[in-house]
Amino acid sequence: KIIDSFQIFETVPYENLDKGVRIHYASDWEKLKDENEQDSVFFTILSQPENVFDPFQEQIRLRSIDLPDPNMKISGALNYSISVLQTSFPEFNPINIMTNLTIAQDRPAFGINYTYYSATNERTLNVMQIGTIADNKIYYISYFAEPSKFDTYLPTVKKIIDSFKFLTLKFF
């Protein structure tokens, strides 16, 4: 069983110097070119369609927003994020809230696993959102999947999330 769940895949690096981040994603996932600054999304990748009838491609999005309070700590960012999700999605249904996580060079982080009904996609989606604070912003990595496929892509998604780093720019 261990061998069945072990996946090796080629990765492609993505860097955004303006946001100061780097992430490596699976080479068989498609990077979308459009950045949606309106909702602060600056990176989106989609899984390959499973077949021509696949109604939804699983996706990972990176986004950042300004901290609502410059003194906000990670617990405040978690509470703020839950409040925004409750307001944005009437069908927001939290499954698991994770505290004491770390990401990107051992920064404190939180996780929210939830479902909601996506009117755009006309289906319920399962989401895992990881958040951390850097440079007076909350950075989110969000994984969206159909509930029946959520666990299928999770090993790949975890590797992608583990590759997330903040860049240290050196000026000479």
CSV table of N, CA and C in Angstrom, one decimal:
chain,number,residue,atom,x,y,z
A,1,LYS,N,0.8,-1.2,0.0
A,1,LYS,CA,0.0,0.0,0.0
A,1,LYS,C,0.8,1.3,0.0
A,2,ILE,N,2.0,1.2,0.7
A,2,ILE,CA,2.8,2.4,0.7
A,2,ILE,C,3.3,2.8,-0.7
A,3,ILE,N,3.7,1.7,-1.4
A,3,ILE,CA,4.2,2.0,-2.8
A,3,ILE,C,3.1,2.5,-3.7
A,4,ASP,N,1.8,2.1,-3.5
A,4,ASP,CA,0.7,2.6,-4.3
A,4,ASP,C,0.5,4.1,-4.0
A,5,SER,N,0.7,4.5,-2.8
A,5,SER,CA,0.4,5.9,-2.5
A,5,SER,C,1.6,6.9,-2.8
A,6,PHE,N,2.8,6.3,-3.1
A,6,PHE,CA,4.0,7.1,-3.3
A,6,PHE,C,4.0,7.6,-4.7
A,7,GLN,N,4.1,8.9,-4.9
A,7,GLN,CA,4.1,9.5,-6.2
A,7,GLN,C,5.3,10.3,-6.4
A,8,ILE,N,5.9,10.2,-7.6
A,8,ILE,CA,7.1,11.0,-8.0
A,8,ILE,C,6.6,11.8,-9.2
A,9,PHE,N,6.8,13.1,-9.1
A,9,PHE,CA,6.4,13.9,-10.2
A,9,PHE,C,7.4,15.1,-10.4
A,10,GLU,N,7.5,15.5,-11.6
A,10,GLU,CA,8.4,16.6,-12.0
A,10,GLU,C,7.7,17.9,-11.5
A,11,THR,N,8.5,18.9,-11.0
A,11,THR,CA,8.0,20.1,-10.6
A,11,THR,C,8.4,21.3,-11.5
A,12,VAL,N,7.6,22.3,-11.4
A,12,VAL,CA,7.9,23.5,-12.1
A,12,VAL,C,8.0,24.7,-11.1
A,13,PRO,N,9.0,25.5,-11.1
A,13,PRO,CA,9.1,26.5,-10.1
A,13,PRO,C,8.2,27.7,-10.5
A,14,TYR,N,7.6,28.4,-9.6
A,14,TYR,CA,7.0,29.7,-9.8
A,14,TYR,C,7.5,30.7,-8.8
A,15,GLU,N,7.9,31.8,-9.2
A,15,GLU,CA,8.4,32.9,-8.4
A,15,GLU,C,7.6,34.1,-8.7
A,16,ASN,N,7.2,34.9,-7.6
A,16,ASN,CA,6.6,36.2,-7.8
A,16,ASN,C,7.5,37.1,-6.9
A,17,LEU,N,8.3,37.9,-7.6
A,17,LEU,CA,9.2,38.8,-6.8
A,17,LEU,C,8.4,39.9,-6.2
A,18,ASP,N,7.3,40.4,-6.8
A,18,ASP,CA,6.5,41.4,-6.2
A,18,ASP,C,5.9,40.9,-4.8
A,19,LYS,N,5.5,39.7,-4.8
A,19,LYS,CA,4.9,39.1,-3.6
A,19,LYS,C,5.9,38.5,-2.7
A,20,GLY,N,7.1,38.2,-3.3
A,20,GLY,CA,8.2,37.7,-2.5
A,20,GLY,C,8.0,36.2,-2.1
A,21,VAL,N,7.5,35.4,-3.1
A,21,VAL,CA,7.2,34.0,-2.8
A,21,VAL,C,7.7,33.1,-3.9
A,22,ARG,N,7.9,31.9,-3.6
A,22,ARG,CA,8.3,30.8,-4.5
A,22,ARG,C,7.5,29.6,-4.1
A,23,ILE,N,7.0,28.8,-5.2
A,23,ILE,CA,6.4,27.6,-4.9
A,23,ILE,C,6.7,26.7,-6.1
A,24,HIS,N,6.8,25.4,-5.9
A,24,HIS,CA,7.0,24.4,-7.0
A,24,HIS,C,5.7,23.6,-7.1
A,25,TYR,N,5.2,23.5,-8.4
A,25,TYR,CA,4.0,22.8,-8.6
A,25,TYR,C,4.2,21.6,-9.6
A,26,ALA,N,3.3,20.7,-9.6
A,26,ALA,CA,3.4,19.5,-10.4
A,26,ALA,C,3.4,19.9,-11.9
A,27,SER,N,4.3,19.4,-12.7
A,27,SER,CA,4.4,19.8,-14.1
A,27,SER,C,3.2,19.4,-14.9
A,28,ASP,N,2.4,18.5,-14.4
A,28,ASP,CA,1.2,18.1,-15.2
A,28,ASP,C,-0.1,18.9,-14.8
A,29,TRP,N,0.1,19.9,-13.9
A,29,TRP,CA,-0.9,20.9,-13.6
A,29,TRP,C,-0.7,22.1,-14.4
A,30,GLU,N,-1.8,22.7,-14.8
A,30,GLU,CA,-1.8,23.9,-15.7
A,30,GLU,C,-1.9,25.2,-14.9
A,31,LYS,N,-0.9,26.0,-15.2
A,31,LYS,CA,-0.8,27.4,-14.5
A,31,LYS,C,-1.7,28.3,-15.4
A,32,LEU,N,-2.6,29.0,-14.7
A,32,LEU,CA,-3.4,30.0,-15.4
A,32,LEU,C,-2.6,31.3,-15.5
A,33,LYS,N,-2.8,31.9,-16.6
A,33,LYS,CA,-2.0,33.2,-16.9
A,33,LYS,C,-2.6,34.4,-16.2
A,34,ASP,N,-3.9,34.4,-16.1
A,34,ASP,CA,-4.6,35.6,-15.5
A,34,ASP,C,-4.5,35.7,-14.0
A,35,GLU,N,-4.1,36.8,-13.6
A,35,GLU,CA,-4.0,37.1,-12.1
A,35,GLU,C,-5.3,37.9,-11.8
A,36,ASN,N,-5.9,37.6,-10.8
A,36,ASN,CA,-7.2,38.3,-10.4
A,36,ASN,C,-6.9,39.2,-9.2
A,37,GLU,N,-6.4,40.4,-9.4
A,37,GLU,CA,-6.0,41.3,-8.3
A,37,GLU,C,-7.3,41.8,-7.6
A,38,GLN,N,-8.4,41.7,-8.2
A,38,GLN,CA,-9.7,42.1,-7.5
A,38,GLN,C,-9.9,41.3,-6.2
A,39,ASP,N,-9.6,40.0,-6.3
A,39,ASP,CA,-9.8,39.2,-5.0
A,39,ASP,C,-8.4,38.7,-4.5
A,40,SER,N,-7.4,39.4,-4.9
A,40,SER,CA,-6.0,39.2,-4.4
A,40,SER,C,-5.4,37.9,-4.8
A,41,VAL,N,-6.0,37.2,-5.7
A,41,VAL,CA,-5.4,35.9,-6.2
A,41,VAL,C,-4.2,36.3,-7.2
A,42,PHE,N,-3.0,35.7,-7.0
A,42,PHE,CA,-1.9,36.0,-7.9
A,42,PHE,C,-1.4,34.8,-8.5
A,43,PHE,N,-1.9,33.6,-8.2
A,43,PHE,CA,-1.4,32.4,-8.8
A,43,PHE,C,-2.5,31.3,-8.7
A,44,THR,N,-2.8,30.6,-9.8
A,44,THR,CA,-3.7,29.5,-9.8
A,44,THR,C,-3.2,28.4,-10.7
A,45,ILE,N,-3.3,27.2,-10.2
A,45,ILE,CA,-3.0,26.0,-11.0
A,45,ILE,C,-4.2,25.1,-11.0
A,46,LEU,N,-4.3,24.3,-12.1
A,46,LEU,CA,-5.4,23.4,-12.2
A,46,LEU,C,-4.9,22.0,-12.5
A,47,SER,N,-5.5,21.0,-11.9
A,47,SER,CA,-5.2,19.6,-12.2
A,47,SER,C,-5.6,19.3,-13.7
A,48,GLN,N,-5.0,18.3,-14.2
A,48,GLN,CA,-5.4,17.8,-15.5
A,48,GLN,C,-6.9,17.3,-15.5
A,49,PRO,N,-7.7,17.5,-16.5
A,49,PRO,CA,-9.0,16.9,-16.5
A,49,PRO,C,-8.8,15.3,-16.5
A,50,GLU,N,-9.6,14.6,-15.8
A,50,GLU,CA,-9.5,13.2,-15.7
A,50,GLU,C,-10.0,12.5,-17.0
A,51,ASN,N,-10.9,13.2,-17.7
A,51,ASN,CA,-11.4,12.7,-19.0
A,51,ASN,C,-12.2,13.9,-19.6
A,52,VAL,N,-12.8,13.7,-20.7
A,52,VAL,CA,-13.5,14.8,-21.4
A,52,VAL,C,-14.8,15.2,-20.6
A,53,PHE,N,-15.2,14.4,-19.8
A,53,PHE,CA,-16.5,14.7,-19.0
A,53,PHE,C,-16.2,15.2,-17.6
A,54,ASP,N,-14.9,15.4,-17.3
A,54,ASP,CA,-14.6,15.9,-15.9
A,54,ASP,C,-15.2,17.3,-15.7
A,55,PRO,N,-16.1,17.4,-14.8
A,55,PRO,CA,-16.8,18.7,-14.7
A,55,PRO,C,-16.0,19.8,-13.9
A,56,PHE,N,-15.0,19.4,-13.1
A,56,PHE,CA,-14.3,20.3,-12.3
A,56,PHE,C,-12.8,19.9,-12.2
A,57,GLN,N,-11.9,20.8,-12.5
A,57,GLN,CA,-10.5,20.6,-12.3
A,57,GLN,C,-10.1,21.1,-10.9
A,58,GLU,N,-9.5,20.2,-10.1
A,58,GLU,CA,-9.0,20.6,-8.8
A,58,GLU,C,-8.0,21.8,-9.0
A,59,GLN,N,-7.9,22.6,-8.0
A,59,GLN,CA,-7.1,23.8,-8.2
A,59,GLN,C,-6.4,24.2,-6.9
A,60,ILE,N,-5.3,24.9,-7.0
A,60,ILE,CA,-4.6,25.6,-5.9
A,60,ILE,C,-4.5,27.0,-6.3
A,61,ARG,N,-4.8,27.9,-5.3
A,61,ARG,CA,-4.7,29.3,-5.5
A,61,ARG,C,-3.8,29.9,-4.4
A,62,LEU,N,-3.0,30.9,-4.8
A,62,LEU,CA,-2.2,31.7,-3.8
A,62,LEU,C,-2.8,33.1,-3.9
A,63,ARG,N,-3.0,33.7,-2.7
A,63,ARG,CA,-3.5,35.1,-2.7
A,63,ARG,C,-3.0,35.7,-1.4
A,64,SER,N,-3.0,37.0,-1.4
A,64,SER,CA,-2.6,37.8,-0.2
A,64,SER,C,-3.5,39.0,-0.1
A,65,ILE,N,-3.7,39.3,1.2
A,65,ILE,CA,-4.5,40.5,1.5
A,65,ILE,C,-3.8,41.3,2.6
A,66,ASP,N,-4.0,42.6,2.7
A,66,ASP,CA,-3.4,43.4,3.7
A,66,ASP,C,-4.0,43.0,5.1
A,67,LEU,N,-3.2,43.0,6.1
A,67,LEU,CA,-3.7,42.7,7.4
A,67,LEU,C,-4.7,43.8,7.8
A,68,PRO,N,-5.9,43.4,8.3
A,68,PRO,CA,-6.9,44.4,8.8
A,68,PRO,C,-6.4,45.2,9.9
A,69,ASP,N,-5.4,44.6,10.7
A,69,ASP,CA,-4.8,45.3,11.9
A,69,ASP,C,-3.3,45.0,11.8
A,70,PRO,N,-2.5,46.0,11.7
A,70,PRO,CA,-1.0,45.7,11.6
A,70,PRO,C,-0.4,44.9,12.8
A,71,ASN,N,-1.1,44.9,13.9
A,71,ASN,CA,-0.7,44.2,15.1
A,71,ASN,C,-1.3,42.8,15.2
A,72,MET,N,-2.0,42.4,14.2
A,72,MET,CA,-2.7,41.1,14.3
A,72,MET,C,-1.7,39.9,14.3
A,73,LYS,N,-2.0,39.0,15.2
A,73,LYS,CA,-1.2,37.8,15.3
A,73,LYS,C,-1.9,36.7,14.5
A,74,ILE,N,-1.3,35.5,14.5
A,74,ILE,CA,-1.9,34.4,13.7
A,74,ILE,C,-3.3,34.0,14.2
A,75,SER,N,-3.5,34.0,15.5
A,75,SER,CA,-4.9,33.6,15.9
A,75,SER,C,-5.9,34.6,15.5
A,76,GLY,N,-5.5,35.9,15.5
A,76,GLY,CA,-6.5,36.9,14.9
A,76,GLY,C,-6.7,36.7,13.4
A,77,ALA,N,-5.7,36.4,12.7
A,77,ALA,CA,-5.8,36.1,11.3
A,77,ALA,C,-6.7,34.9,11.0
A,78,LEU,N,-6.6,33.9,11.9
A,78,LEU,CA,-7.5,32.8,11.7
A,78,LEU,C,-9.0,33.2,12.0
A,79,ASN,N,-9.2,33.9,13.1
A,79,ASN,CA,-10.6,34.4,13.4
A,79,ASN,C,-11.1,35.3,12.3
A,80,TYR,N,-10.3,36.2,11.8
A,80,TYR,CA,-10.7,37.1,10.7
A,80,TYR,C,-11.1,36.3,9.4
A,81,SER,N,-10.2,35.3,9.1
A,81,SER,CA,-10.5,34.5,7.9
A,81,SER,C,-11.8,33.7,8.0
A,82,ILE,N,-12.1,33.1,9.2
A,82,ILE,CA,-13.3,32.4,9.4
A,82,ILE,C,-14.5,33.4,9.2
A,83,SER,N,-14.4,34.5,9.8
A,83,SER,CA,-15.5,35.5,9.7
A,83,SER,C,-15.7,35.9,8.2
A,84,VAL,N,-14.7,36.1,7.4
A,84,VAL,CA,-14.8,36.4,6.0
A,84,VAL,C,-15.5,35.3,5.3
A,85,LEU,N,-15.1,34.1,5.5
A,85,LEU,CA,-15.7,32.9,4.9
A,85,LEU,C,-17.2,32.8,5.2
A,86,GLN,N,-17.5,33.0,6.5
A,86,GLN,CA,-18.9,32.9,6.9
A,86,GLN,C,-19.7,34.0,6.2
A,87,THR,N,-19.2,35.1,6.0
A,87,THR,CA,-19.9,36.2,5.3
A,87,THR,C,-20.0,36.0,3.8
A,88,SER,N,-18.9,35.5,3.2
A,88,SER,CA,-18.8,35.3,1.8
A,88,SER,C,-19.7,34.1,1.3
A,89,PHE,N,-19.7,33.0,2.1
A,89,PHE,CA,-20.4,31.8,1.7
A,89,PHE,C,-21.4,31.4,2.7
A,90,PRO,N,-22.7,31.7,2.4
A,90,PRO,CA,-23.8,31.3,3.3
A,90,PRO,C,-23.8,29.8,3.7
A,91,GLU,N,-23.3,29.0,2.7
A,91,GLU,CA,-23.3,27.5,3.0
A,91,GLU,C,-21.9,27.1,3.5
A,92,PHE,N,-21.1,28.0,4.0
A,92,PHE,CA,-19.8,27.7,4.6
A,92,PHE,C,-20.0,26.7,5.8
A,93,ASN,N,-19.3,25.5,5.6
A,93,ASN,CA,-19.4,24.5,6.6
A,93,ASN,C,-18.0,24.0,7.1
A,94,PRO,N,-17.5,24.5,8.2
A,94,PRO,CA,-16.2,24.1,8.6
A,94,PRO,C,-16.1,22.7,9.0
A,95,ILE,N,-15.1,22.0,8.6
A,95,ILE,CA,-14.9,20.6,8.9
A,95,ILE,C,-13.8,20.4,9.9
A,96,ASN,N,-12.8,21.2,9.8
A,96,ASN,CA,-11.6,21.1,10.7
A,96,ASN,C,-10.9,22.4,10.7
A,97,ILE,N,-10.5,22.9,11.9
A,97,ILE,CA,-9.8,24.1,12.0
A,97,ILE,C,-8.5,23.7,12.7
A,98,MET,N,-7.3,24.0,12.1
A,98,MET,CA,-6.0,23.6,12.6
A,98,MET,C,-5.2,24.8,13.0
A,99,THR,N,-4.7,24.7,14.2
A,99,THR,CA,-3.9,25.8,14.7
A,99,THR,C,-2.5,25.2,15.0
A,100,ASN,N,-1.5,26.0,15.3
A,100,ASN,CA,-0.2,25.5,15.6
A,100,ASN,C,0.5,24.8,14.4
A,101,LEU,N,0.1,25.2,13.2
A,101,LEU,CA,0.8,24.7,12.0
A,101,LEU,C,2.0,25.6,11.7
A,102,THR,N,2.9,25.1,10.9
A,102,THR,CA,4.0,26.0,10.4
A,102,THR,C,4.1,25.8,8.9
A,103,ILE,N,4.6,26.8,8.2
A,103,ILE,CA,4.8,26.8,6.8
A,103,ILE,C,5.9,27.7,6.4
A,104,ALA,N,6.5,27.6,5.3
A,104,ALA,CA,7.5,28.5,4.7
A,104,ALA,C,8.5,29.0,5.7
A,105,GLN,N,9.5,28.2,5.9
A,105,GLN,CA,10.6,28.5,6.9
A,105,GLN,C,10.1,28.6,8.3
A,106,ASP,N,9.2,27.7,8.7
A,106,ASP,CA,8.7,27.6,10.1
A,106,ASP,C,7.9,28.8,10.6
A,107,ARG,N,7.2,29.5,9.7
A,107,ARG,CA,6.3,30.6,10.1
A,107,ARG,C,5.0,30.0,10.7
A,108,PRO,N,4.5,30.6,11.8
A,108,PRO,CA,3.2,30.1,12.3
A,108,PRO,C,2.1,30.2,11.2
A,109,ALA,N,1.3,29.2,11.2
A,109,ALA,CA,0.2,29.2,10.2
A,109,ALA,C,-1.0,28.5,10.8
A,110,PHE,N,-2.1,28.7,10.1
A,110,PHE,CA,-3.4,28.0,10.5
A,110,PHE,C,-4.0,27.3,9.3
A,111,GLY,N,-4.9,26.4,9.5
A,111,GLY,CA,-5.6,25.7,8.4
A,111,GLY,C,-7.1,25.7,8.7
A,112,ILE,N,-7.8,25.8,7.6
A,112,ILE,CA,-9.3,25.7,7.7
A,112,ILE,C,-9.7,24.8,6.6
A,113,ASN,N,-10.3,23.7,6.9
A,113,ASN,CA,-10.9,22.7,6.0
A,113,ASN,C,-12.4,22.9,6.0
A,114,TYR,N,-13.0,23.2,4.9
A,114,TYR,CA,-14.4,23.5,4.8
A,114,TYR,C,-15.0,23.1,3.5
A,115,THR,N,-16.3,23.1,3.5
A,115,THR,CA,-17.1,22.9,2.3
A,115,THR,C,-18.0,24.1,2.1
A,116,TYR,N,-18.3,24.4,0.8
A,116,TYR,CA,-19.3,25.4,0.5
A,116,TYR,C,-19.8,25.1,-0.9
A,117,TYR,N,-21.0,25.7,-1.2
A,117,TYR,CA,-21.6,25.5,-2.5
A,117,TYR,C,-21.1,26.6,-3.4
A,118,SER,N,-20.4,26.3,-4.5
A,118,SER,CA,-19.9,27.2,-5.5
A,118,SER,C,-21.0,27.4,-6.6
A,119,ALA,N,-21.6,28.6,-6.6
A,119,ALA,CA,-22.6,28.9,-7.6
A,119,ALA,C,-21.9,28.9,-9.0
A,120,THR,N,-20.7,29.4,-9.0
A,120,THR,CA,-20.0,29.4,-10.3
A,120,THR,C,-19.8,28.0,-10.9
A,121,ASN,N,-19.4,27.1,-10.1
A,121,ASN,CA,-19.2,25.7,-10.5
A,121,ASN,C,-20.4,24.8,-10.4
A,122,GLU,N,-21.5,25.3,-9.8
A,122,GLU,CA,-22.7,24.6,-9.6
A,122,GLU,C,-22.5,23.3,-8.9
A,123,ARG,N,-21.7,23.3,-7.8
A,123,ARG,CA,-21.4,22.1,-7.0
A,123,ARG,C,-20.8,22.5,-5.7
A,124,THR,N,-20.9,21.5,-4.7
A,124,THR,CA,-20.2,21.7,-3.5
A,124,THR,C,-18.8,21.4,-3.6
A,125,LEU,N,-17.9,22.2,-3.0
A,125,LEU,CA,-16.5,22.0,-3.1
A,125,LEU,C,-15.9,21.8,-1.7
A,126,ASN,N,-14.9,21.0,-1.6
A,126,ASN,CA,-14.1,20.9,-0.3
A,126,ASN,C,-12.9,21.7,-0.5
A,127,VAL,N,-12.6,22.5,0.5
A,127,VAL,CA,-11.4,23.4,0.5
A,127,VAL,C,-10.5,23.2,1.7
A,128,MET,N,-9.2,23.3,1.4
A,128,MET,CA,-8.3,23.3,2.5
A,128,MET,C,-7.5,24.6,2.3
A,129,GLN,N,-7.6,25.5,3.3
A,129,GLN,CA,-6.9,26.8,3.2
A,129,GLN,C,-5.9,26.9,4.3
A,130,ILE,N,-4.7,27.2,3.9
A,130,ILE,CA,-3.6,27.4,4.9
A,130,ILE,C,-3.3,28.9,4.8
A,131,GLY,N,-3.1,29.5,6.0
A,131,GLY,CA,-2.8,30.9,6.1
A,131,GLY,C,-1.6,31.2,7.0
A,132,THR,N,-0.8,32.2,6.6
A,132,THR,CA,0.3,32.7,7.4
A,132,THR,C,0.4,34.2,7.2
A,133,ILE,N,1.2,34.8,8.1
A,133,ILE,CA,1.4,36.3,8.0
A,133,ILE,C,2.8,36.6,7.7
A,134,ALA,N,3.0,37.5,6.8
A,134,ALA,CA,4.3,38.0,6.4
A,134,ALA,C,4.2,39.4,5.8
A,135,ASP,N,5.1,40.3,6.2
A,135,ASP,CA,5.1,41.7,5.6
A,135,ASP,C,3.7,42.4,5.7
A,136,ASN,N,3.1,42.3,6.8
A,136,ASN,CA,1.8,42.9,7.0
A,136,ASN,C,0.7,42.5,6.1
A,137,LYS,N,0.8,41.2,5.7
A,137,LYS,CA,-0.2,40.6,4.8
A,137,LYS,C,-0.5,39.2,5.3
A,138,ILE,N,-1.8,38.7,5.0
A,138,ILE,CA,-2.1,37.3,5.2
A,138,ILE,C,-1.9,36.7,3.9
A,139,TYR,N,-1.1,35.6,3.8
A,139,TYR,CA,-0.9,34.8,2.6
A,139,TYR,C,-1.7,33.5,2.8
A,140,TYR,N,-2.5,33.2,1.7
A,140,TYR,CA,-3.3,32.0,1.7
A,140,TYR,C,-2.9,31.1,0.6
A,141,ILE,N,-2.8,29.8,0.9
A,141,ILE,CA,-2.7,28.7,-0.1
A,141,ILE,C,-4.0,27.9,0.1
A,142,SER,N,-4.8,27.9,-1.0
A,142,SER,CA,-6.1,27.2,-0.9
A,142,SER,C,-6.2,26.1,-2.0
A,143,TYR,N,-6.6,25.0,-1.6
A,143,TYR,CA,-6.8,23.8,-2.4
A,143,TYR,C,-8.3,23.6,-2.5
A,144,PHE,N,-8.9,23.5,-3.8
A,144,PHE,CA,-10.3,23.3,-4.0
A,144,PHE,C,-10.5,22.0,-4.8
A,145,ALA,N,-11.4,21.2,-4.3
A,145,ALA,CA,-11.6,19.9,-5.0
A,145,ALA,C,-13.1,19.5,-4.7
A,146,GLU,N,-13.6,18.6,-5.6
A,146,GLU,CA,-14.8,18.0,-5.4
A,146,GLU,C,-14.6,17.1,-4.2
A,147,PRO,N,-15.6,17.0,-3.3
A,147,PRO,CA,-15.4,16.1,-2.1
A,147,PRO,C,-15.0,14.7,-2.4
A,148,SER,N,-15.5,14.1,-3.4
A,148,SER,CA,-15.1,12.7,-3.7
A,148,SER,C,-13.7,12.6,-4.2
A,149,LYS,N,-13.1,13.7,-4.6
A,149,LYS,CA,-11.7,13.6,-5.2
A,149,LYS,C,-10.7,14.3,-4.2
A,150,PHE,N,-11.1,14.9,-3.2
A,150,PHE,CA,-10.3,15.7,-2.3
A,150,PHE,C,-9.0,14.9,-1.9
A,151,ASP,N,-9.3,13.7,-1.3
A,151,ASP,CA,-8.1,12.8,-0.8
A,151,ASP,C,-7.2,12.3,-1.9
A,152,THR,N,-7.8,12.1,-3.1
A,152,THR,CA,-7.0,11.6,-4.2
A,152,THR,C,-5.8,12.5,-4.5
A,153,TYR,N,-6.0,13.8,-4.5
A,153,TYR,CA,-5.0,14.8,-4.9
A,153,TYR,C,-4.2,15.3,-3.7
A,154,LEU,N,-4.6,14.9,-2.5
A,154,LEU,CA,-4.0,15.5,-1.3
A,154,LEU,C,-2.5,15.2,-1.2
A,155,PRO,N,-2.0,14.0,-1.5
A,155,PRO,CA,-0.5,13.9,-1.5
A,155,PRO,C,0.3,14.9,-2.4
A,156,THR,N,-0.2,15.1,-3.6
A,156,THR,CA,0.4,16.1,-4.5
A,156,THR,C,0.3,17.5,-3.9
A,157,VAL,N,-0.9,17.8,-3.4
A,157,VAL,CA,-1.1,19.1,-2.9
A,157,VAL,C,-0.2,19.4,-1.7
A,158,LYS,N,-0.1,18.4,-0.8
A,158,LYS,CA,0.8,18.6,0.4
A,158,LYS,C,2.2,18.9,-0.1
A,159,LYS,N,2.7,18.2,-1.1
A,159,LYS,CA,4.1,18.4,-1.6
A,159,LYS,C,4.2,19.9,-2.2
A,160,ILE,N,3.2,20.3,-2.9
A,160,ILE,CA,3.2,21.7,-3.4
A,160,ILE,C,3.2,22.7,-2.3
A,161,ILE,N,2.3,22.5,-1.3
A,161,ILE,CA,2.3,23.4,-0.1
A,161,ILE,C,3.6,23.4,0.6
A,162,ASP,N,4.2,22.2,0.8
A,162,ASP,CA,5.5,22.1,1.5
A,162,ASP,C,6.6,22.9,0.8
A,163,SER,N,6.5,23.1,-0.5
A,163,SER,CA,7.5,23.8,-1.3
A,163,SER,C,7.4,25.3,-1.2
A,164,PHE,N,6.3,25.8,-0.6
A,164,PHE,CA,6.1,27.3,-0.5
A,164,PHE,C,7.1,27.9,0.3
A,165,LYS,N,7.7,29.0,-0.2
A,165,LYS,CA,8.8,29.7,0.6
A,165,LYS,C,8.6,31.2,0.3
A,166,PHE,N,9.1,32.0,1.3
A,166,PHE,CA,9.2,33.4,1.1
A,166,PHE,C,10.6,33.7,0.7
A,167,LEU,N,10.8,34.6,-0.3
A,167,LEU,CA,12.1,34.9,-0.8
A,167,LEU,C,12.8,35.9,0.0
A,168,THR,N,14.1,35.7,0.2
A,168,THR,CA,14.9,36.7,0.9
A,168,THR,C,15.7,37.4,-0.2
A,169,LEU,N,15.3,38.7,-0.4
A,169,LEU,CA,16.0,39.5,-1.5
A,169,LEU,C,17.2,40.1,-0.9
A,170,LYS,N,18.3,40.0,-1.6
A,170,LYS,CA,19.6,40.5,-1.1
A,170,LYS,C,20.0,41.7,-2.1
A,171,PHE,N,20.3,42.8,-1.5
A,171,PHE,CA,20.7,44.0,-2.3
A,171,PHE,C,22.2,44.2,-2.0
A,172,PHE,N,23.0,44.3,-3.1
A,172,PHE,CA,24.4,44.5,-3.0
A,172,PHE,C,24.8,45.9,-3.1
